[in-house]
Short mmCIF file of C-alpha atoms and ligand atoms in Angstrom, two decimals:
data_model
loop_
_atom_site.label_atom_id
_atom_site.label_comp_id
_atom_site.label_asym_id
_atom_site.label_seq_id
_atom_site.Cartn_x
_atom_site.Cartn_y
_atom_site.Cartn_z
CA MET A 16 -2.79 29.78 30.95
CA SER A 17 -2.69 30.42 28.15
CA GLU A 18 -1.41 27.53 25.74
CA LEU A 19 1.14 27.54 23.62
CA LEU A 20 1.82 25.69 20.32
CA HIS A 21 4.10 25.62 17.18
CA GLU A 22 2.69 22.37 15.10
CA LYS A 23 -0.39 21.61 13.43
CA PRO A 24 -1.42 17.51 14.33
CA ALA A 25 -1.52 20.01 18.75
CA LEU A 26 -3.53 22.24 17.23
CA ARG A 27 -6.18 20.43 15.05
CA ALA A 28 -6.27 18.21 17.95
CA LEU A 29 -7.03 20.54 21.03
CA CYS A 30 -9.67 22.65 18.36
CA ASP A 31 -11.08 19.08 16.87
CA ALA A 32 -12.29 18.29 21.17
CA TRP A 33 -13.01 22.42 22.12
CA ARG A 34 -15.29 21.87 18.76
CA THR A 35 -16.50 17.84 20.47
CA GLN A 36 -17.42 19.45 23.62
CA GLY A 37 -19.68 22.40 21.81
CA HIS A 38 -17.32 25.59 21.89
CA ARG A 39 -17.20 28.08 19.36
CA ILE A 40 -13.84 28.84 18.97
CA GLY A 41 -13.18 32.16 17.56
CA PHE A 42 -9.85 33.68 15.89
CA VAL A 43 -7.18 36.13 15.59
CA PRO A 44 -4.91 35.97 12.60
CA THR A 45 -1.92 38.63 13.51
CA MET A 46 1.88 39.02 13.19
CA GLY A 47 2.43 39.31 16.55
CA ALA A 48 4.34 42.77 18.40
CA LEU A 49 1.44 42.74 19.65
CA HIS A 50 -0.50 45.85 20.62
CA ALA A 51 -4.29 46.71 21.95
CA GLY A 52 -5.80 47.18 18.59
CA HIS A 53 -4.60 43.02 17.98
CA MET A 54 -6.24 42.94 21.56
CA SER A 55 -9.74 44.33 20.60
CA LEU A 56 -10.11 41.94 18.03
CA VAL A 57 -10.14 39.48 21.21
CA ASP A 58 -13.06 40.90 23.14
CA ALA A 59 -14.64 41.04 19.31
CA ALA A 60 -14.28 38.07 18.60
CA ARG A 61 -16.01 36.95 22.80
CA GLU A 62 -18.80 39.19 22.19
CA ARG A 63 -19.68 37.72 18.83
CA GLY A 64 -20.35 34.46 20.71
CA ALA A 65 -16.98 32.99 20.70
CA THR A 66 -16.26 30.66 24.23
CA ARG A 67 -12.46 29.47 23.68
CA VAL A 68 -10.03 32.15 21.96
CA VAL A 69 -7.49 31.13 19.35
CA MET A 70 -4.49 33.62 18.58
CA SER A 71 -1.56 32.99 15.24
CA ILE A 72 1.35 34.77 15.55
CA PHE A 73 2.78 34.21 12.30
CA VAL A 74 5.34 36.90 10.25
CA ASN A 75 4.51 35.54 7.12
CA PRO A 76 6.80 35.69 4.22
CA THR A 77 4.52 35.43 1.30
CA GLN A 78 3.32 38.18 1.82
CA PHE A 79 6.28 40.28 1.44
CA GLY A 80 7.66 41.56 -1.42
CA PRO A 81 10.92 40.87 -2.02
CA HIS A 82 12.20 44.84 -0.94
CA GLU A 83 10.11 44.89 2.38
CA ASP A 84 10.56 44.59 6.04
CA PHE A 85 9.84 41.00 5.81
CA ALA A 86 13.69 40.91 7.94
CA LYS A 87 13.38 43.92 9.83
CA TYR A 88 9.62 42.65 10.95
CA PRO A 89 9.57 43.24 14.97
CA ARG A 90 9.46 39.87 16.50
CA THR A 91 7.95 40.41 20.50
CA LEU A 92 7.25 36.54 21.16
CA THR A 93 8.38 36.69 24.88
CA GLN A 94 5.65 39.80 25.35
CA ASP A 95 2.96 38.75 23.15
CA LEU A 96 2.49 36.07 25.25
CA THR A 97 2.82 38.27 28.19
CA LEU A 98 0.15 40.05 26.80
CA CYS A 99 -2.22 36.99 25.56
CA GLU A 100 -1.76 35.89 28.91
CA ALA A 101 -3.23 38.91 30.85
CA LYS A 102 -6.37 38.71 28.19
CA GLY A 103 -7.06 35.31 28.50
CA LEU A 104 -6.24 34.03 25.02
CA ASP A 105 -6.96 30.24 25.57
CA LEU A 106 -4.36 28.97 22.65
CA VAL A 107 -1.65 31.05 21.14
CA TYR A 108 -0.34 28.82 18.07
CA ALA A 109 3.46 30.25 16.10
CA PRO A 110 4.21 27.69 14.05
CA SER A 111 7.61 28.44 11.85
CA VAL A 112 8.06 29.26 8.02
CA ASP A 113 8.57 25.17 7.19
CA THR A 114 5.74 24.64 9.60
CA LEU A 115 3.82 26.25 7.19
CA TYR A 116 5.47 26.29 4.07
CA PRO A 117 7.00 22.99 3.80
CA ALA A 118 9.40 22.05 0.93
CA GLY A 119 7.83 21.20 -2.20
CA PHE A 120 4.45 24.12 -1.52
CA VAL A 121 2.60 24.74 -4.65
CA SER A 122 -0.88 26.02 -3.94
CA HIS A 123 -2.42 29.61 -3.39
CA VAL A 124 -5.98 31.24 -2.85
CA GLU A 125 -6.08 33.98 -5.50
CA VAL A 126 -9.46 36.70 -5.00
CA GLU A 127 -9.70 38.41 -8.43
CA GLN A 128 -10.92 41.90 -8.67
CA ILE A 129 -10.78 43.34 -5.25
CA THR A 130 -7.07 42.35 -4.86
CA GLN A 131 -6.14 44.55 -7.67
CA GLN A 132 -6.62 48.75 -6.81
CA LEU A 133 -4.79 50.23 -3.68
CA GLU A 134 -2.48 47.76 -1.97
CA GLY A 135 -2.56 45.28 -5.07
CA ALA A 136 -1.67 47.66 -6.85
CA ILE A 137 1.41 49.01 -4.39
CA ARG A 138 2.36 45.17 -3.74
CA PRO A 139 1.04 42.28 -6.63
CA THR A 140 1.88 39.52 -4.70
CA HIS A 141 1.24 40.78 -0.43
CA PHE A 142 -2.26 39.63 -1.19
CA ARG A 143 -2.33 36.49 -2.85
CA GLY A 144 0.13 35.62 0.45
CA VAL A 145 -2.52 36.80 3.10
CA THR A 146 -5.06 34.99 1.33
CA THR A 147 -3.52 31.54 1.40
CA VAL A 148 -2.25 32.11 5.15
CA VAL A 149 -5.46 32.45 6.22
CA ALA A 150 -7.36 29.73 4.35
CA LYS A 151 -4.26 27.46 5.62
CA LEU A 152 -5.10 28.89 8.89
CA LEU A 153 -8.87 29.06 8.97
CA ASN A 154 -8.69 25.51 7.63
CA THR A 155 -6.78 24.44 10.86
CA VAL A 156 -7.89 26.15 13.55
CA GLY A 157 -11.90 25.82 11.87
CA PRO A 158 -12.87 28.74 14.08
CA CYS A 159 -16.63 30.43 14.07
CA ILE A 160 -15.82 33.76 14.04
CA ALA A 161 -12.74 35.09 12.88
CA ALA A 162 -11.76 38.82 13.52
CA PHE A 163 -9.60 41.03 11.47
CA GLY A 164 -9.36 44.84 11.65
CA ARG A 165 -10.18 47.36 9.43
CA LYS A 166 -6.84 48.57 9.72
CA ASP A 167 -6.09 46.13 7.30
CA TYR A 168 -9.67 47.66 5.58
CA GLN A 169 -8.61 46.10 2.31
CA GLN A 170 -7.52 42.70 3.60
CA TRP A 171 -10.24 42.40 5.72
CA ARG A 172 -12.43 42.84 2.39
CA VAL A 173 -10.72 40.18 0.39
CA ILE A 174 -11.00 38.04 2.77
CA GLU A 175 -15.47 38.59 3.28
CA ARG A 176 -14.59 37.75 -0.41
CA MET A 177 -12.54 34.81 -0.37
CA ALA A 178 -14.85 33.08 2.65
CA ARG A 179 -17.78 33.75 1.20
CA ASP A 180 -17.01 32.64 -2.44
CA LEU A 181 -15.34 29.31 -1.15
CA ASP A 182 -17.66 28.64 0.86
CA LEU A 183 -16.06 28.87 4.36
CA PRO A 184 -17.67 27.89 7.32
CA VAL A 185 -16.66 30.85 8.91
CA GLU A 186 -18.55 34.60 10.20
CA ILE A 187 -15.27 37.09 9.02
CA LEU A 188 -16.30 40.34 11.71
CA GLY A 189 -14.20 43.32 10.46
CA CYS A 190 -13.88 45.11 13.48
CA PRO A 191 -12.57 49.24 14.24
CA ILE A 192 -9.51 50.74 14.36
CA LEU A 193 -8.19 51.18 17.74
CA ARG A 194 -6.89 54.73 17.84
CA ASP A 195 -3.56 56.21 20.50
CA SER A 196 -4.95 59.46 22.38
CA ASP A 197 -3.68 61.25 19.76
CA GLY A 198 -5.41 59.95 16.68
CA LEU A 199 -3.13 57.80 15.59
CA ALA A 200 -3.81 54.40 14.11
CA LEU A 201 -1.64 51.26 16.36
CA SER A 202 0.27 50.05 14.25
CA SER A 203 3.18 47.62 15.00
CA ARG A 204 5.22 49.58 12.16
CA ASN A 205 4.62 52.44 14.53
CA ARG A 206 7.44 51.62 15.95
CA TYR A 207 9.60 52.21 13.84
CA LEU A 208 9.19 55.19 13.61
CA SER A 209 11.39 58.52 15.99
CA ASP A 210 9.39 60.20 18.20
CA ALA A 211 9.85 63.24 15.56
CA GLN A 212 8.42 61.35 12.68
CA ARG A 213 5.18 59.85 14.53
CA GLN A 214 4.31 64.11 15.52
CA ARG A 215 4.29 64.54 11.10
CA ALA A 216 2.70 61.16 11.18
CA LEU A 217 -0.64 62.33 12.77
CA ALA A 218 -0.93 65.10 9.53
CA ILE A 219 -3.13 60.89 8.40
CA VAL A 220 -5.42 61.50 10.74
CA THR A 221 -6.07 65.15 10.22
CA GLY A 222 -6.23 64.42 6.75
CA LEU A 223 -8.79 62.58 7.17
CA ARG A 224 -10.82 63.71 9.84
CA SER A 225 -11.13 67.02 7.61
CA ALA A 226 -12.25 65.17 4.87
CA ASN A 227 -14.39 63.72 7.08
CA ALA A 228 -15.88 66.78 8.55
CA ALA A 229 -16.27 68.42 5.37
CA TYR A 230 -18.17 64.77 4.31
CA GLY A 231 -20.39 65.09 7.25
CA ALA A 232 -20.84 69.35 6.76
CA GLY A 233 -22.50 68.20 2.93
CA GLU A 234 -18.95 67.76 0.70
CA ARG A 235 -19.90 65.51 -2.11
CA GLN A 236 -17.42 66.51 -4.62
CA ALA A 237 -14.00 63.51 -4.62
CA SER A 238 -11.46 66.00 -6.23
CA THR A 239 -11.88 68.05 -3.15
CA LEU A 240 -12.27 65.68 -0.43
CA LEU A 241 -8.69 64.20 -2.06
CA GLY A 242 -7.30 67.77 -2.26
CA ILE A 243 -8.36 68.50 1.41
CA VAL A 244 -6.18 64.93 2.69
CA HIS A 245 -3.54 65.68 0.17
CA ALA A 246 -2.83 69.03 1.52
CA ALA A 247 -2.90 67.43 5.05
CA LEU A 248 -0.07 64.74 3.91
CA VAL A 249 2.26 66.88 1.07
CA LYS A 250 4.11 68.64 4.24
CA SER A 251 5.05 65.82 6.33
CA PHE A 252 4.76 62.43 4.33
CA ASP A 253 7.79 62.02 2.15
CA SER A 254 5.70 60.54 -0.85
CA ILE A 255 2.09 59.12 -1.09
CA ASP A 256 1.00 55.70 -2.76
CA TYR A 257 -2.37 56.76 -3.04
CA VAL A 258 -5.06 58.50 -1.48
CA THR A 259 -8.50 57.16 -2.68
CA LEU A 260 -12.23 57.12 -2.44
CA ALA A 261 -13.58 54.58 -3.43
CA ASP A 262 -16.95 52.19 -2.83
CA ALA A 263 -16.75 50.09 0.79
CA GLU A 264 -17.57 47.29 -0.47
CA SER A 265 -16.55 46.14 -3.82
CA LEU A 266 -12.98 49.23 -3.09
CA VAL A 267 -14.37 50.02 -7.17
CA PRO A 268 -13.01 53.55 -6.47
CA CYS A 269 -15.29 56.73 -7.34
CA GLN A 270 -16.29 58.64 -9.64
CA GLU A 271 -16.08 63.08 -8.65
CA ARG A 272 -19.77 62.89 -7.74
CA LEU A 273 -20.18 60.19 -4.13
CA ARG A 274 -23.02 58.84 -4.14
CA ALA A 275 -23.19 54.84 -1.75
CA PRO A 276 -21.29 54.21 1.12
CA THR A 277 -17.70 55.46 1.13
CA VAL A 278 -13.96 54.91 2.36
CA LEU A 279 -11.38 57.05 1.68
CA LEU A 280 -7.44 55.53 1.98
CA VAL A 281 -4.28 56.54 2.57
CA ALA A 282 -0.59 55.11 2.52
CA ALA A 283 1.71 56.93 2.46
CA ARG A 284 5.73 56.60 3.35
CA MET A 285 7.91 58.48 6.09
CA GLY A 286 11.51 57.33 5.64
CA GLN A 287 11.33 53.87 5.52
CA THR A 288 8.29 53.29 7.02
CA ARG A 289 5.04 52.75 5.32
CA LEU A 290 1.59 53.51 7.01
CA ILE A 291 -2.04 53.15 5.57
CA ASP A 292 -5.45 54.42 6.96
CA ASN A 293 -8.53 55.20 6.75
CA VAL A 294 -11.96 56.22 7.64
CA VAL A 295 -15.27 55.30 6.28
CA LEU A 296 -16.97 59.22 5.32
CA GLY A 297 -19.58 59.44 7.65
CA GLU A 298 -20.17 56.50 9.44
CA ASP A 299 -16.26 56.13 11.66
CA THR A 300 -15.35 58.93 13.40
CA LEU A 301 -11.66 60.18 14.33
CA ALA A 302 -10.63 60.41 18.16
P1 LIG B 422 -0.62 42.45 11.83
O1 LIG B 422 -0.13 41.87 12.96
O2 LIG B 422 -0.70 43.67 10.98
O3 LIG B 422 -1.39 41.33 10.52
O4 LIG B 422 -2.73 42.92 12.40
C1 LIG B 422 -3.44 41.40 12.67
C2 LIG B 422 -4.59 41.69 12.88
O5 LIG B 422 -4.66 43.06 13.34
C3 LIG B 422 -5.19 42.23 11.46
O6 LIG B 422 -6.84 41.87 11.40
C4 LIG B 422 -5.50 43.68 11.54
O7 LIG B 422 -6.42 44.63 10.61
C5 LIG B 422 -6.00 44.38 13.21
N1 LIG B 422 -5.32 45.54 13.04
C6 LIG B 422 -4.06 45.69 13.35
N2 LIG B 422 -3.64 47.26 13.45
C7 LIG B 422 -4.83 47.65 14.58
C8 LIG B 422 -6.26 48.53 14.95
N3 LIG B 422 -5.31 49.31 15.63
N4 LIG B 422 -7.12 48.49 15.47
C9 LIG B 422 -8.12 47.32 15.17
N5 LIG B 422 -7.31 46.46 14.33
C10 LIG B 422 -5.82 46.30 14.08
#
């Protein structure tokens, strides 16, 4: 039976007890509306040696901009708990907004540079919200291992940077993107899409797959690879926030001729829905 806790002291006490017993705690932070992609992070934490796994479910207001989908973000705690139960999670932590941000809250964690481009350029307060809540959750749970999806590639790299810079005693795992059989990356936001929109959204996968194939065939000109993705997206999406080639670790945008390991990242909008995806060229395969 997965334990469900809503309060910090109870969570801390249970995690303390597990550590005293010699357990290695794995941690998977989420915003809920769970799908198999989230659950693959639980597997990754276990494979890395976690003997207890904690998942948090918290729709974090501070990482949403004023015109974003915080109010309508799917909240499906009952179904989420059923999935957690089936997965054998040891503990689900679902705090309220007031629990994490009580009156008088004024402190934040800010990572510089790597947060400025891509998602950070479009969503200027997003990463400050993410790093603040993740730091708070890591401090309360005290895991050995915390698992993040490469679906949110920049988020994973930002958190890795935060952990390194602040000497957080936790190993940050970056886990592969889980995709549907047609290749679309699983995302809680996919449920906003109509059937017709979902079909059109596959243009992201087509674009990334074609660019990855061109890279595999030896193409190293950034403009050519970016052109392939633009051509695929432009017919299906209402607008494109970015299609960018960046250094796979620092996320500094690439020069025209690619050299170091490169990630190709995309964010595009269809109606009210914003989708992101990425591929590390020559390393990831898109089903
Ligand atoms: P979210 O609930 O969207 O904040 O996501 C929680 C965690 O699950 C983040 O580390 C995400 O990157 C990860 N995640 C979301 N979708 C996927 C996916 N399709 N494959 C792997 N990880 C994912």
